[in-house]
XYZ file of C-alpha atoms in Angstrom:
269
model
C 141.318 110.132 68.753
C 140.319 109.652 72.245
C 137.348 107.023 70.972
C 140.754 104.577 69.614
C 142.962 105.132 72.714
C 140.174 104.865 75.523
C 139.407 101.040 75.890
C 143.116 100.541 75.437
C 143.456 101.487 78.792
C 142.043 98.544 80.249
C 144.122 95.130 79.949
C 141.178 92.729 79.541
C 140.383 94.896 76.511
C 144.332 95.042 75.030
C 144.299 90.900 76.085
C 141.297 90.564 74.005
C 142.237 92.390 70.859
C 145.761 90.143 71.022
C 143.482 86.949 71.238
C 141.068 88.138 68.341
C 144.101 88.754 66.155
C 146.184 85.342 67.326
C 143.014 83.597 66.659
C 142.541 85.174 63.169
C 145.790 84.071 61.845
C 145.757 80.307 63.668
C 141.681 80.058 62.040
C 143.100 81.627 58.054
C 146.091 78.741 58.555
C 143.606 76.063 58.608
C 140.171 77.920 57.554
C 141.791 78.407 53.838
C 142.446 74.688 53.540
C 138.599 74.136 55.140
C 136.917 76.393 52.434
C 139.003 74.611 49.655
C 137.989 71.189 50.617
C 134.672 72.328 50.764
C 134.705 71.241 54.681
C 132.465 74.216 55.695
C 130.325 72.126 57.850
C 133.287 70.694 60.009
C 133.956 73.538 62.123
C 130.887 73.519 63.476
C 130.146 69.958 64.046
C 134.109 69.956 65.270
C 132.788 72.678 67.874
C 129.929 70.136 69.135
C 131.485 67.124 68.810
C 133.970 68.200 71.693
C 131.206 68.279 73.768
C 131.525 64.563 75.081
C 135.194 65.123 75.893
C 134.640 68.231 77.923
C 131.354 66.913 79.766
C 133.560 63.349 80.488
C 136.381 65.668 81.764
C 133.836 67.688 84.097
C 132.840 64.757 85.772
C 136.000 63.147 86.795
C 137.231 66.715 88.160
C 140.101 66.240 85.159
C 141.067 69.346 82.666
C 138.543 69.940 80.434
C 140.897 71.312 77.568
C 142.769 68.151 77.405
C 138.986 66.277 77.563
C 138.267 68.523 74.491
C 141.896 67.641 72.737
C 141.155 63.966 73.008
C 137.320 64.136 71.721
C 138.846 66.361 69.028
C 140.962 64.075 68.128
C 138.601 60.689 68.529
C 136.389 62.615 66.220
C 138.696 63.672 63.871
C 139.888 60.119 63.473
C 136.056 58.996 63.478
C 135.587 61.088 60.408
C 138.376 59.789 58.551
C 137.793 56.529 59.215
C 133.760 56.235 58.326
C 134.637 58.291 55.189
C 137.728 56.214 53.750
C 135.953 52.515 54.531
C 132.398 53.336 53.380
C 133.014 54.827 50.875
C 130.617 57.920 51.377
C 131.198 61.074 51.147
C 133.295 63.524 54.058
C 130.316 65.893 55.250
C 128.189 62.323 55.405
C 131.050 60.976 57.419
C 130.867 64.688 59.541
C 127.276 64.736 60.133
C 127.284 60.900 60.713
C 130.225 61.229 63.891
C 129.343 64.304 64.910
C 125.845 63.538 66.215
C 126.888 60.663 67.594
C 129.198 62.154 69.851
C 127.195 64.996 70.821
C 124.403 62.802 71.913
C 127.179 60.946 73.524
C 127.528 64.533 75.695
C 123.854 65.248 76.152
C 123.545 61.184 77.950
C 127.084 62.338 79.820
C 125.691 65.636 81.383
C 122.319 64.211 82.204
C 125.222 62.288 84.663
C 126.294 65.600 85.966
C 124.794 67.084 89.250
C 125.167 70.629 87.855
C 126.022 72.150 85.005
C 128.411 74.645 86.554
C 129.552 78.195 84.921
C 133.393 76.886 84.187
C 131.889 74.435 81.777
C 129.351 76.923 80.182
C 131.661 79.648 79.765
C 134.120 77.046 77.871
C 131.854 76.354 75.268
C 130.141 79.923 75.136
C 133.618 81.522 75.092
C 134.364 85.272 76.453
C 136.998 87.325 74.674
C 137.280 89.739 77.255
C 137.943 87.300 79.903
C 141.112 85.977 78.073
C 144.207 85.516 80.014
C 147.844 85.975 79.585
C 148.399 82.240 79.727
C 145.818 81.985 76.955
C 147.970 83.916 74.664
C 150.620 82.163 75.040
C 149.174 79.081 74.285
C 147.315 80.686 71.440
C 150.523 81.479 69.843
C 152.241 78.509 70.817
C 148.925 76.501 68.879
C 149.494 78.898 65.841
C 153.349 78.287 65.709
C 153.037 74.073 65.691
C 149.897 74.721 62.854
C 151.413 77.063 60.989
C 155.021 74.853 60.820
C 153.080 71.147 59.905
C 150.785 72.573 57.348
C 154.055 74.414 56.097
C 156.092 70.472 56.366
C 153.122 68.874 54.593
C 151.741 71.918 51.828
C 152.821 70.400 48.644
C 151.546 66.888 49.494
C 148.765 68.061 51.252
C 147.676 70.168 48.161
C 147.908 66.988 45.872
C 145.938 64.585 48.149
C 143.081 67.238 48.462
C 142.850 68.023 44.659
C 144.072 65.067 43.054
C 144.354 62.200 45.503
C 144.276 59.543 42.929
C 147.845 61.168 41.641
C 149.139 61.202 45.142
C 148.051 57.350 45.535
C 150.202 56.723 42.507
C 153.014 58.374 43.629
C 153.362 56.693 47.421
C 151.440 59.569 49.306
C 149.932 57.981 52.216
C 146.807 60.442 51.237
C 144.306 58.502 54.091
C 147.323 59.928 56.617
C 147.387 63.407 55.282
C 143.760 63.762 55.833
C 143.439 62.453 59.342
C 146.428 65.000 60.582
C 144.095 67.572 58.878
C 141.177 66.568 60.528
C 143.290 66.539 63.808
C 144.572 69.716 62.876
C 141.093 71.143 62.385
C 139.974 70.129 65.843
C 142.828 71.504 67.660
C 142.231 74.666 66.223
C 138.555 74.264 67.156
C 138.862 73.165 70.551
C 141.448 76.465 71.022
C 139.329 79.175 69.551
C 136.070 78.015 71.330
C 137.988 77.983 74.432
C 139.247 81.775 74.067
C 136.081 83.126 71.560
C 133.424 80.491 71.694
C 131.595 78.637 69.342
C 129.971 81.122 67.342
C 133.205 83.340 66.957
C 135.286 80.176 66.218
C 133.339 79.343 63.539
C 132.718 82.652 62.221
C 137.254 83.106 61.976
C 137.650 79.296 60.523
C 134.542 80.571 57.555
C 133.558 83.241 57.026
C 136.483 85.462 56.955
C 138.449 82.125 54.655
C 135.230 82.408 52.712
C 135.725 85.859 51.850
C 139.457 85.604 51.331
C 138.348 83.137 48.757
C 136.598 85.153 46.758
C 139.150 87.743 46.360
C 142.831 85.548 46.299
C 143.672 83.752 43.556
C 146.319 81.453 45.451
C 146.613 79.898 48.548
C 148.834 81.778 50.090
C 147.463 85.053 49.354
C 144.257 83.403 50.777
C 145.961 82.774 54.208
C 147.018 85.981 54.396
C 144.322 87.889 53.002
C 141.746 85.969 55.737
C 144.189 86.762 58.630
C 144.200 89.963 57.769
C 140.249 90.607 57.385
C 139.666 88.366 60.123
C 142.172 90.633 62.331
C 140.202 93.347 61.306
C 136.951 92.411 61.605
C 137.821 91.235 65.588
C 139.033 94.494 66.253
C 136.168 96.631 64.651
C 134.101 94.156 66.318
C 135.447 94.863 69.908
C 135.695 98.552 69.306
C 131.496 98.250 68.610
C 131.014 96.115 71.079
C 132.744 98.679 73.805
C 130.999 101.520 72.411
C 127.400 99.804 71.446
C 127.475 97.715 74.847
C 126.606 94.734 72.986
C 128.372 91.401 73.496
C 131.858 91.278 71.814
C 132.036 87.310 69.871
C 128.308 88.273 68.266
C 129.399 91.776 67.346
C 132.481 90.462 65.576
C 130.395 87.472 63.702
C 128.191 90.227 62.475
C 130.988 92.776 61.140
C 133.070 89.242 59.599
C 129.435 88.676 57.966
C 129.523 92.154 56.788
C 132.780 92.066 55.202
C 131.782 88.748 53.502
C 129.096 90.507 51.784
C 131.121 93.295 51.076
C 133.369 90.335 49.451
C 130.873 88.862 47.518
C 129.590 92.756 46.199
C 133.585 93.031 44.903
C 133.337 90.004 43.221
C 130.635 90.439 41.575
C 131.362 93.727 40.085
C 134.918 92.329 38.193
């Protein structure tokens, strides 16, 4: 057993396999709601579209976290708004915003006299370099997500599959979308900060994806992609430690795995 007990010796690598599993269960609270909106394409663009905010906050020495909270949640409110006044659809109103404010970033660091490693390491993330005030923020993140989505469930869940219904009966269903949205990018702008882009998006998909397949409600969903996302992270960091490769892309590729492994279950019933 010493291959289990040997990296737990370290505390970057205990820190890290904390984070991966906070992070799992903060990305299945909001990831499950993502996959049954069909929103797939928002974590991404959610990822980029911080970009502006975190470039802005760079250059006027401020805290680029909070500069990536309040692109987050101009963008957020960008998306609802283009999407309930023009009538077109949400990933129109996704890809629409989220160039725009990414270009916004590129003209905003072409402003910048260097591109230092603070603000590439933000955006590229490093699980291994996660502090303990990180994981305390993490959980504080996945306590306030966890208890609004819990508040707002039932109406949420008629707004997103019948919002006509939810019109009828008062729901202010425009609202309920926009805290989503917000919702969405705070979890965004948290994971890329601890696990990076590619990870983030990997947690807030792929592992909801896969839940999906294999749930049949949404709260078995939740659970089910916390727990294969937990899983996943820490296979993931155990390869990465042993294979020497780097740690978010090693975890992307065993979520992948266990997506397709997913999909092969599915299949076969």
């Amino acid at each position: 057993m010493d291959w289990l007990t040997e990296p737990l010796h370290y505390d970057f690598f205990l820190r890290a396999l904390i984070a991966v599993v906070l992070v799992s269960v903060l990305c299945a609270l909001i990831g499950a709601w993502v996959v049954l909106r069909g929103l797939s394409y928002i974590g991404d663009a959610m990822s980029h579209a911080v970009f502006p905010g975190i470039v802005a906050a760079f250059l006027v020495r401020g805290n680029l976290l909070l500069g990536a909270l309040i692109a987050a949640v101009l963008t957020a409110l960008g998306i609802g708004a283009i999407g309930q006044r023009s009538g077109l659809k949400q990933d129109s109103a996704i890809g629409i915003v989220f160039v725009g404010m990414f270009a916004l970033g590129v003209a905003l660091l072409s402003r910048a006299p260097t591109f230092t490693t603070d603000l590439s390491n933000f955006l590229i993330g490093n699980p291994l370099g996660v502090s303990t005030g990180d994981l305390w923020g993490a959980l504080g993140v996945t306590v306030l997500v966890g208890g609004f989505l819990t508040a707002i469930q039932k109406e949420l869940l008629l707004a997103s599959f019948d919002p006509t219904e939810a019109r009828a009966v008062g729901l202010p269903v425009g609202r309920l979308n926009n805290i989503l949205l917000i919702l969405i990018g705070l979890v965004v702008v948290l994971t890329v900060q601890l696990v990076g882009t590619t990870l983030s998006v990997s947690l807030l998909i792929t592992s909801s994806a896969a839940a999906r397949l294999l749930a049949r409600s949404l709260r078995k969903m939740m659970g089910l992609a916390a727990l294969l996302g937990g899983l996943g992270g820490v296979a993931g960091l155990y390869l990465s430690y042993y294979l020497d490769t780097a740690p978010g892309a090693t975890i992307v590729l065993v979520n992948t795995a266990v997506f397709l492994l997913a999909l092969l279950v599915r299949r076969r019933e």
